[in-house]
Coordinates of C-alpha atoms in Angstrom, one line a residue:
M324 CA 0.0 0.0 0.0
P325 CA 1.3 3.5 -0.7
S326 CA 2.5 5.3 2.4
S327 CA 2.1 9.1 2.9
T328 CA 5.2 10.6 4.4
G329 CA 4.5 14.3 4.4
P330 CA 5.3 17.3 2.2
S331 CA 8.4 19.1 0.8
I332 CA 9.5 22.3 -0.8
D333 CA 10.7 22.2 -4.3
A334 CA 9.8 24.2 -7.4
I335 CA 10.7 24.6 -11.1
T336 CA 9.7 27.0 -13.8
E337 CA 9.0 25.8 -17.3
G338 CA 7.8 28.1 -20.1
G339 CA 6.9 30.9 -17.6
R340 CA 5.0 28.5 -15.4
V341 CA 5.9 27.8 -11.8
T342 CA 5.4 24.0 -11.2
Q343 CA 6.8 23.5 -7.7
V344 CA 9.8 21.4 -8.4
G345 CA 13.3 22.6 -7.7
E346 CA 14.6 24.5 -10.6
G347 CA 17.6 25.0 -8.5
Q348 CA 17.8 21.5 -7.0
E349 CA 21.4 20.6 -7.5
A350 CA 22.1 16.9 -8.0
E351 CA 25.5 15.7 -6.8
E352 CA 27.9 14.7 -9.6
T353 CA 28.0 11.2 -8.1
S354 CA 24.2 10.8 -7.9
P355 CA 23.0 7.7 -9.7
A356 CA 20.9 8.2 -12.9
V357 CA 17.2 8.0 -12.3
V358 CA 15.5 5.0 -13.8
T359 CA 12.5 5.9 -15.8
F360 CA 11.0 2.6 -17.0
G361 CA 7.3 2.4 -16.4
A362 CA 6.9 6.1 -16.8
P363 CA 3.4 7.5 -16.1
T364 CA 1.0 8.4 -18.8
V365 CA -1.6 11.1 -19.3
G366 CA -4.8 10.3 -17.4
E367 CA -3.1 7.9 -15.0
L368 CA -4.5 8.2 -11.4
L369 CA -2.0 8.1 -8.6
A370 CA -3.0 7.0 -5.1
E371 CA -6.6 6.9 -6.4
R372 CA -6.6 10.7 -6.2
Y373 CA -4.1 12.6 -8.4
E374 CA -4.8 12.5 -12.1
L375 CA -1.8 13.3 -14.4
V376 CA -2.6 15.9 -17.0
E377 CA 0.6 17.0 -18.7
H378 CA 4.3 16.2 -18.5
I379 CA 6.0 19.5 -18.0
N380 CA 9.7 18.7 -17.8
N381 CA 12.4 16.8 -15.9
D382 CA 14.3 18.7 -13.2
S383 CA 18.1 18.8 -12.8
A384 CA 18.0 15.7 -10.5
G385 CA 16.2 13.7 -13.2
R386 CA 12.8 13.7 -11.5
L387 CA 9.7 13.9 -13.7
V388 CA 7.5 17.0 -13.3
W389 CA 3.8 16.7 -14.1
R390 CA 0.9 19.0 -13.9
G391 CA -2.1 17.2 -12.4
V392 CA -5.5 17.5 -10.7
D393 CA -6.6 16.4 -7.3
V394 CA -9.9 14.8 -8.3
V395 CA -11.1 14.9 -4.7
L396 CA -10.7 18.6 -4.0
R397 CA -10.8 19.6 -7.7
R398 CA -7.7 21.7 -7.6
P399 CA -4.6 21.7 -9.8
V400 CA -1.4 20.2 -8.4
A401 CA 2.2 19.6 -9.3
V402 CA 3.4 16.0 -9.1
V403 CA 7.1 15.2 -8.9
L404 CA 8.0 11.6 -9.5
R405 CA 11.2 9.6 -9.0
Y406 CA 11.9 6.1 -10.3
P407 CA 12.5 3.9 -8.4
G408 CA 11.2 4.6 -5.0
G409 CA 12.5 3.0 -1.8
D410 CA 16.0 3.7 -0.7
S411 CA 16.8 5.8 -3.8
A412 CA 14.0 8.2 -2.9
T413 CA 14.9 8.6 0.7
E414 CA 16.4 12.1 0.4
M415 CA 13.4 13.4 -1.5
L416 CA 11.0 12.0 1.1
Q417 CA 13.1 13.2 4.0
A418 CA 13.0 16.7 2.5
A419 CA 9.2 16.3 2.3
V420 CA 9.0 15.4 6.0
A421 CA 11.3 18.2 7.1
A422 CA 9.6 20.9 5.0
S423 CA 6.1 19.8 6.1
R424 CA 6.9 21.4 9.5
V425 CA 6.9 24.9 8.0
I426 CA 3.7 26.5 6.7
H427 CA 4.1 30.1 5.3
P428 CA 2.5 32.1 2.5
N429 CA 5.9 32.6 0.9
L430 CA 6.8 28.9 0.8
V431 CA 5.5 26.5 -1.7
G432 CA 2.4 24.6 -0.4
V433 CA 2.7 20.9 -0.2
Y434 CA 0.0 18.3 0.0
D435 CA 1.3 14.7 -0.1
A436 CA 4.4 12.5 -0.4
I437 CA 4.1 8.8 -1.3
D438 CA 6.5 5.9 -1.7
E439 CA 5.3 2.9 -3.8
D440 CA 8.7 1.2 -3.9
D441 CA 8.9 1.1 -7.7
R442 CA 8.4 4.9 -7.7
A443 CA 7.9 7.8 -5.2
Y444 CA 6.2 11.1 -5.7
V445 CA 5.5 14.4 -4.0
V446 CA 2.3 16.4 -4.6
R447 CA 2.6 20.1 -4.3
E448 CA 0.7 23.4 -4.9
W449 CA 0.5 24.5 -8.5
V450 CA 1.4 28.2 -9.0
D451 CA 1.5 30.0 -12.3
G452 CA 4.3 32.5 -12.7
Q453 CA 8.0 32.9 -13.3
S454 CA 11.3 32.6 -11.4
L455 CA 13.1 35.8 -10.4
R456 CA 15.8 34.7 -12.8
E457 CA 13.4 34.6 -15.7
T458 CA 11.7 37.8 -14.7
V459 CA 14.9 39.8 -14.7
A460 CA 16.1 38.1 -17.9
A461 CA 12.9 39.1 -19.7
D462 CA 12.3 42.6 -18.2
G463 CA 15.7 43.7 -16.9
P464 CA 16.6 44.7 -13.3
L465 CA 13.7 45.6 -11.0
D466 CA 12.9 48.9 -9.6
P467 CA 14.0 49.4 -5.9
A468 CA 10.5 49.1 -4.5
R469 CA 9.8 45.8 -6.2
A470 CA 13.2 44.5 -5.3
T471 CA 12.6 45.4 -1.6
A472 CA 9.2 43.7 -1.7
I473 CA 10.8 40.5 -3.0
G474 CA 13.6 40.6 -0.4
N475 CA 11.0 41.1 2.3
A476 CA 9.0 38.0 1.2
V477 CA 12.2 35.9 0.9
A478 CA 13.4 37.0 4.4
S479 CA 10.0 36.3 5.9
A480 CA 10.0 32.8 4.5
L481 CA 13.5 32.2 5.8
A482 CA 12.5 33.5 9.2
A483 CA 9.8 30.8 9.3
V484 CA 12.2 28.1 8.2
H485 CA 14.9 29.2 10.6
A486 CA 12.4 29.3 13.5
T487 CA 12.2 25.5 13.3
G488 CA 16.0 25.2 13.4
M489 CA 16.2 24.2 9.7
V490 CA 18.2 25.8 6.9
H491 CA 17.0 26.4 3.3
G492 CA 20.5 26.1 1.7
N493 CA 19.5 26.6 -1.9
L494 CA 18.4 30.3 -2.2
H495 CA 19.1 32.0 -5.5
P496 CA 17.1 33.7 -8.3
G497 CA 16.1 30.3 -9.7
T498 CA 14.4 29.3 -6.5
V499 CA 12.6 32.6 -5.9
M500 CA 9.3 32.3 -7.7
I501 CA 6.9 35.2 -8.6
S502 CA 3.3 34.1 -9.3
D503 CA 1.1 35.8 -11.8
D504 CA -0.8 37.5 -8.9
G505 CA 2.4 38.9 -7.4
R506 CA 2.9 36.3 -4.7
V507 CA 6.6 35.6 -4.0
V508 CA 7.4 31.9 -3.2
L509 CA 10.6 30.4 -2.0
A510 CA 11.1 26.9 -3.2
D511 CA 13.5 23.9 -3.3
A512 CA 15.1 23.7 0.1
R513 CA 18.0 21.3 0.4
T514 CA 18.2 18.6 3.1
D515 CA 21.9 17.6 3.2
G516 CA 22.7 20.0 6.1
A517 CA 25.7 21.4 4.2
D518 CA 24.7 25.0 4.7
S519 CA 23.9 27.4 7.5
Q520 CA 21.4 30.0 8.5
E521 CA 24.1 32.7 8.0
N522 CA 24.6 31.5 4.4
D523 CA 20.9 31.8 3.8
L524 CA 21.1 35.4 4.9
R525 CA 24.1 36.1 2.6
A526 CA 22.0 34.7 -0.1
V527 CA 19.2 37.2 0.6
G528 CA 21.9 39.9 -0.2
G529 CA 22.6 38.0 -3.4
V530 CA 18.9 38.0 -4.4
L531 CA 18.6 41.7 -3.7
Y532 CA 21.8 42.3 -5.7
F533 CA 20.5 40.3 -8.7
A534 CA 17.1 41.9 -8.6
L535 CA 18.7 45.4 -8.7
T536 CA 21.4 44.7 -11.2
G537 CA 20.7 41.5 -13.1
H538 CA 24.0 40.0 -12.0
W539 CA 24.8 37.4 -9.4
P540 CA 27.4 38.5 -6.9
H541 CA 28.8 35.0 -6.3
G542 CA 29.8 34.3 -9.9
E543 CA 29.6 30.9 -11.5
A544 CA 31.2 29.2 -8.4
P545 CA 28.4 27.8 -6.2
L546 CA 27.7 29.7 -3.1
H547 CA 29.5 28.5 0.0
G548 CA 30.8 25.3 -1.5
A549 CA 27.5 23.8 -2.7
T550 CA 27.6 21.6 -5.8
A551 CA 27.3 23.7 -9.0
G552 CA 23.9 23.5 -10.7
H553 CA 22.3 25.2 -13.6
G554 CA 20.2 27.5 -11.4
R555 CA 23.2 29.5 -10.3
A556 CA 25.8 28.8 -13.0
A557 CA 23.6 30.3 -15.7
L558 CA 23.5 33.7 -14.0
P559 CA 25.8 36.5 -15.3
D560 CA 28.6 37.4 -12.9
A561 CA 28.8 40.8 -11.2
V562 CA 31.2 43.5 -12.4
R563 CA 34.5 43.2 -10.5
D564 CA 37.6 45.3 -10.1
A565 CA 41.1 44.0 -10.5
G566 CA 41.1 42.6 -6.9
G567 CA 37.9 40.7 -7.5
A568 CA 35.7 43.0 -5.4
I569 CA 32.1 43.4 -6.8
A570 CA 30.7 46.7 -7.9
A571 CA 27.9 48.1 -5.7
P572 CA 24.4 48.2 -7.3
R573 CA 24.6 52.1 -7.3
Q574 CA 27.8 51.8 -9.4
M575 CA 26.0 49.6 -11.9
R576 CA 22.8 51.5 -12.4
A577 CA 21.2 54.8 -11.5
G578 CA 18.3 55.2 -9.2
V579 CA 19.2 52.7 -6.5
P580 CA 18.7 54.3 -3.1
A581 CA 21.6 54.5 -0.8
Y582 CA 19.8 52.7 2.0
L583 CA 19.1 49.7 -0.2
D584 CA 22.5 49.7 -1.7
D585 CA 24.2 49.7 1.7
L586 CA 21.8 47.0 3.1
T587 CA 22.6 44.7 0.1
M588 CA 26.3 45.2 0.3
D589 CA 26.3 44.7 4.1
L590 CA 24.6 41.3 3.7
L591 CA 27.3 40.3 1.1
D592 CA 30.2 41.5 3.3
P593 CA 31.9 38.6 5.1
E594 CA 33.4 41.1 7.6
I595 CA 29.9 42.1 8.9
A596 CA 27.8 39.6 10.9
P597 CA 24.3 39.5 9.3
P598 CA 21.2 40.0 11.5
S599 CA 18.9 37.1 12.2
S600 CA 16.3 36.3 9.6
D601 CA 13.4 37.6 11.6
V602 CA 15.2 41.0 12.2
L603 CA 16.1 41.2 8.5
A604 CA 12.5 40.5 7.6
A605 CA 11.2 43.2 10.0
E606 CA 13.6 45.7 8.5
L607 CA 12.7 44.9 4.9
S608 CA 9.0 45.0 5.9
R609 CA 9.6 48.5 7.3
L610 CA 11.1 49.6 4.1
D611 CA 8.5 47.8 1.9
I612 CA 6.0 50.7 2.0
P613 CA 4.9 53.3 -0.5
A614 CA 7.4 56.2 0.0
D615 CA 9.0 59.1 -1.8
E616 CA 12.3 57.6 -3.0
Q617 CA 14.0 61.0 -3.0
F618 CA 13.1 61.4 0.7
L619 CA 14.5 58.1 1.6
E620 CA 17.7 58.9 -0.4
Q621 CA 18.1 62.0 1.8
A622 CA 17.5 60.1 4.9
G623 CA 20.7 58.2 4.5
P624 CA 21.7 54.5 4.5
L625 CA 20.1 51.9 6.8
R626 CA 22.8 49.7 8.2
F627 CA 23.5 47.4 11.1
T628 CA 24.3 49.8 13.9
A629 CA 23.2 53.2 15.2
D630 CA 25.1 56.3 16.4
P631 CA 24.3 57.6 19.9
G632 CA 21.2 59.7 19.9
E633 CA 19.8 58.2 16.8
E634 CA 16.8 55.9 16.7
P635 CA 18.1 52.5 15.5
S636 CA 16.5 50.3 12.9
P637 CA 15.8 46.7 13.8
L638 CA 19.1 45.9 12.3
A639 CA 20.9 47.8 15.0
A640 CA 20.7 44.9 17.4
A641 CA 22.5 42.6 14.9
G642 CA 25.9 44.3 15.3
G643 CA 28.3 45.5 12.7
R644 CA 30.1 48.7 11.8
K645 CA 27.6 50.8 9.9
V646 CA 25.0 53.4 10.7
A647 CA 21.2 53.4 10.7
I648 CA 19.2 56.6 10.4
G649 CA 16.0 57.1 12.4
I650 CA 13.4 57.3 9.6
A651 CA 10.6 57.7 12.1
G652 CA 12.3 60.7 13.7
L653 CA 12.8 62.4 10.4
L654 CA 9.2 61.8 9.4
A655 CA 8.0 63.4 12.7
V656 CA 10.2 66.4 12.2
A657 CA 8.9 66.8 8.6
L658 CA 5.3 66.5 9.9
V659 CA 5.8 69.1 12.6
G660 CA 7.4 71.4 10.1
L661 CA 4.6 71.0 7.7
L662 CA 1.9 71.8 10.4
I663 CA 3.8 74.8 11.5
G664 CA 4.0 76.0 7.9
I665 CA 0.2 75.5 7.5
N666 CA -0.4 77.5 10.7
A667 CA 1.9 80.3 9.5
L668 CA 0.1 80.5 6.2
G669 CA -3.3 80.5 7.9
G670 CA -2.3 82.8 10.8
G671 CA -4.3 86.0 11.4
D672 CA -7.5 84.6 9.7
G673 CA -9.9 84.4 12.6
D674 CA -12.6 82.8 10.3
K675 CA -10.6 79.7 9.7
E676 CA -10.9 76.6 11.9
P677 CA -7.6 76.0 13.7
V678 CA -5.5 73.1 12.4
A679 CA -5.3 70.2 14.9
Q680 CA -1.7 69.5 15.9
P681 CA -0.2 66.6 17.7
S682 CA 0.8 67.5 21.3
N683 CA 3.6 66.1 23.4
S684 CA 1.5 66.4 26.6
A685 CA -2.1 66.4 27.8
P686 CA -4.0 69.6 27.2
A687 CA -3.8 72.1 29.9
T688 CA -7.0 72.8 31.9
G689 CA -8.2 76.4 32.2
G690 CA -10.5 78.3 34.4
A691 CA -14.3 78.3 34.5
D692 CA -14.5 80.7 31.6
E693 CA -12.5 78.4 29.3
P694 CA -14.8 76.8 26.7
A695 CA -15.2 73.0 26.8
A696 CA -12.7 71.0 24.5
Q697 CA -14.2 70.5 21.1
V698 CA -14.6 66.9 19.9
R699 CA -12.7 66.4 16.7
K700 CA -10.9 63.9 14.6
L701 CA -7.6 63.0 16.3
T702 CA -4.4 62.7 14.4
I703 CA -3.1 59.2 14.4
Q704 CA 0.7 59.6 14.6
D705 CA 1.6 55.9 13.9
V706 CA -0.2 52.7 13.1
R707 CA 1.3 49.2 12.9
I708 CA 0.1 45.6 12.5
I709 CA 1.0 43.1 15.3
D710 CA 1.0 39.4 14.7
P711 CA 2.1 37.7 17.9
D712 CA 1.5 34.1 16.9
G713 CA 2.5 34.5 13.2
D714 CA 5.6 35.1 11.1
R715 CA 5.0 38.8 10.4
A716 CA 4.1 38.0 6.7
E717 CA 0.9 40.1 7.1
V718 CA 2.3 43.2 8.7
R719 CA 2.5 45.4 5.5
N720 CA 0.2 48.2 4.4
A721 CA -0.8 49.3 7.9
E722 CA -0.7 52.9 6.8
K723 CA -3.7 52.2 4.5
V724 CA -6.1 52.2 7.5
I725 CA -5.5 55.9 8.1
D726 CA -5.2 57.2 4.5
G727 CA -8.8 58.4 4.3
N728 CA -9.7 55.9 1.6
D729 CA -12.4 53.4 2.5
D730 CA -11.8 51.4 -0.7
D731 CA -8.3 50.4 0.1
G732 CA -7.0 49.1 3.4
W733 CA -4.9 46.5 5.2
E734 CA -6.1 42.8 5.0
T735 CA -5.2 39.5 6.5
N736 CA -4.3 36.4 4.6
S737 CA -7.1 34.0 3.7
Y738 CA -7.5 31.1 6.2
R739 CA -9.2 27.9 5.1
T740 CA -9.8 25.9 8.2
N741 CA -11.9 28.1 10.4
A742 CA -12.7 31.7 11.2
K743 CA -10.2 31.9 14.1
F744 CA -7.2 32.3 11.8
G745 CA -7.4 28.6 10.9
G746 CA -6.5 27.7 14.4
L747 CA -3.0 29.0 13.8
K748 CA -3.2 32.1 16.0
K749 CA -5.3 33.7 18.7
G750 CA -5.6 37.0 16.9
M751 CA -4.1 39.9 15.0
G752 CA -4.3 43.6 15.7
V753 CA -3.8 47.2 14.5
W754 CA -1.8 49.2 17.0
I755 CA -2.5 52.9 17.1
D756 CA -0.4 55.8 18.5
L757 CA -2.3 59.1 18.9
G758 CA 1.0 60.9 19.6
A759 CA 0.0 62.1 23.0
P760 CA -2.6 61.4 25.7
H761 CA -6.1 62.5 24.6
T762 CA -9.6 62.3 25.9
V763 CA -11.1 59.8 23.4
K764 CA -14.8 59.7 22.7
Q765 CA -15.1 57.2 19.9
L766 CA -13.2 54.8 17.6
E767 CA -14.9 53.9 14.3
A768 CA -13.5 51.2 12.0
T769 CA -14.6 50.5 8.5
L770 CA -14.3 46.8 7.6
S771 CA -14.4 44.9 4.3
A772 CA -17.2 42.5 5.4
T773 CA -19.6 41.7 8.2
G774 CA -19.1 38.9 10.7
A775 CA -15.8 39.8 12.4
T776 CA -15.3 39.8 16.1
V777 CA -13.1 42.6 17.5
E778 CA -12.2 44.0 20.9
L779 CA -10.5 47.3 21.6
R780 CA -7.7 47.3 24.1
T781 CA -5.5 50.0 25.6
G782 CA -2.1 50.0 27.3
A783 CA 0.8 52.2 28.2
R784 CA 3.5 50.6 26.1
G785 CA 4.7 52.9 23.3
D786 CA 7.7 51.1 22.0
F787 CA 6.4 49.1 19.1
P788 CA 8.1 45.7 18.7
S789 CA 9.7 44.4 15.6
S790 CA 9.3 40.6 16.2
S791 CA 6.6 38.1 17.0
S792 CA 8.0 37.7 20.5
G793 CA 7.8 41.5 21.0
D794 CA 4.2 41.4 19.7
K795 CA 3.3 38.9 22.4
Q796 CA 4.7 41.1 25.1
L797 CA 2.7 44.1 23.7
V798 CA -0.6 42.1 23.6
N799 CA 0.0 40.9 27.2
A800 CA 0.6 44.5 28.2
Y801 CA -2.6 45.7 26.6
S802 CA -4.9 43.9 29.0
T803 CA -7.4 46.7 29.5
V804 CA -10.4 46.2 27.2
V805 CA -12.4 49.3 26.3
G806 CA -16.0 48.2 26.5
P807 CA -17.4 44.8 25.5
P808 CA -16.1 43.0 22.3
N809 CA -17.9 43.8 19.1
E810 CA -19.1 40.4 18.1
D811 CA -20.2 39.7 14.5
G812 CA -20.5 43.4 13.9
G813 CA -21.2 45.1 10.6
T814 CA -18.8 46.8 8.3
K815 CA -18.9 49.9 10.6
M816 CA -17.6 49.1 14.1
I817 CA -17.9 51.8 16.7
F818 CA -16.3 51.7 20.2
N819 CA -17.4 54.5 22.5
A820 CA -17.1 53.1 26.0
F821 CA -14.1 55.2 26.9
E822 CA -13.6 56.5 30.5
P823 CA -14.3 60.2 30.4
D824 CA -11.7 61.0 33.1
Q825 CA -8.9 59.0 31.5
K826 CA -6.4 59.9 28.8
Y827 CA -5.5 57.5 26.0
Q828 CA -2.5 57.5 23.7
Y829 CA -2.1 53.8 22.6
L830 CA -5.0 51.6 21.3
L831 CA -5.1 48.1 20.0
F832 CA -7.8 47.1 17.6
W833 CA -7.7 43.3 18.3
I834 CA -9.3 40.9 15.9
T835 CA -10.2 37.4 17.1
K836 CA -12.6 36.1 14.5
L837 CA -12.6 36.6 10.7
P838 CA -15.7 36.8 8.4
E839 CA -16.3 34.2 5.8
K840 CA -15.4 35.1 2.2
E841 CA -18.4 35.5 -0.2
N842 CA -17.4 32.5 -2.2
G843 CA -17.1 30.3 0.9
S844 CA -13.4 29.5 0.1
G845 CA -12.1 30.6 3.5
W846 CA -12.1 33.4 6.1
K847 CA -10.5 36.9 5.6
L848 CA -10.8 40.5 6.8
G849 CA -9.8 43.9 5.5
V850 CA -9.6 46.9 7.8
Q851 CA -10.3 49.7 5.4
E852 CA -10.2 52.8 7.7
I853 CA -9.9 53.7 11.4
V854 CA -11.0 57.1 12.7
V855 CA -10.5 58.2 16.3
Q856 CA -12.5 61.2 17.7
G857 CA -11.8 63.1 20.9
S858 CA -10.2 66.2 22.3

């Protein structure tokens, strides 16, 4: 009888189509040839469930790659077969078992792994798209924002892998897949234990370098002693000086911001210890936001250490010799300057309503003749997504919940098992900083659908964390609930049970249950806009 042994992570691209089998899987030179007698045929049904539809290709290890259909769930799958099974398929099946421990939106989904003695096969998610290598070959180097987004996705996937104590060991532009809907998928982990987590992080620098320049900084020689394979050897080498040192991305093309150039080169520099994968993912997530590239250029490089008096980036804790500029501090200065300028232009016009400005302290109280404080829309100084039980893959686009546009907001991933985040986490939240203590009258949230359950919490902690462990500490600190939870509310949720004699600066919009999607394919929520009113 066939035995199911668990899933793996491998993927290959053929003809612009991601088919989840290691394009970059590098067979050892001494590996025995794969026997292919008794090869499958179109229409054959494997394990009484997986129908073979089309033979796509054979990967570099000689395994057969097929497009198929799961006839039970009626979904497309990729099937990777090796002949024979048994002992010769041990490594492939061990990789499946190891990789099944990691579930992440930026890792290839895997459904089954079966050994039938005469053959073995792994069934994986089918994703249409291209590898990063093919994308750059077709369209040229990517713009900095897209390169940052890809680096963020890759680092987030590595953080999930490293959290289990495992190593990917095969990261390069051939194993970074970009689906047609923009999803970035990391594929084809190795299982031979020849690599390290540090080498994975160096490879993130290589991926960023390639995305920005179209060249691979490690040349044709395999990275860190791995066996050479077509996934890396086919990449053009970086431009080098007489001593063999590679040119920085800014030297190879115009328009690369200094902060991204420095971060990339730091990751490639063997003299600088790289940060952990979760810290790197947090930093790239912080950079992966819509921003004026010119402003970021003026803000200076983001590196691994901070000078005294400057706000460090998450990379500061990782050590190293370079400097991080406090982007948040610069933004605050720019905002204050802008508000002062607006007031100066509007000064002397008594008919105009005064512009609300963030304050560093609670409003002073006056005498009996002083008019009562006017209820108004409060300025939200900062907003972040916290994900204490997750991998921080859903923390981007927080700024969309305060951009004044109800049609575009932040949203969770789609969860298939149940409304409580598929049983994977207790909740997620939107953290809000009002800039100073205020009397709060009401918080109104516009959601994408009805059926969510949310509670509003408050706390005194103002230092926003940059890791899942920090998120857990913040959630534990925000134990005060403002009024009862809003259960199965509509698309407009209103919280107004604030204490009138209490000042609030930090709020946590805490989501514990997601609404079901209209097509019934899972549970998901979007937070379109949050407005806080008070004085």
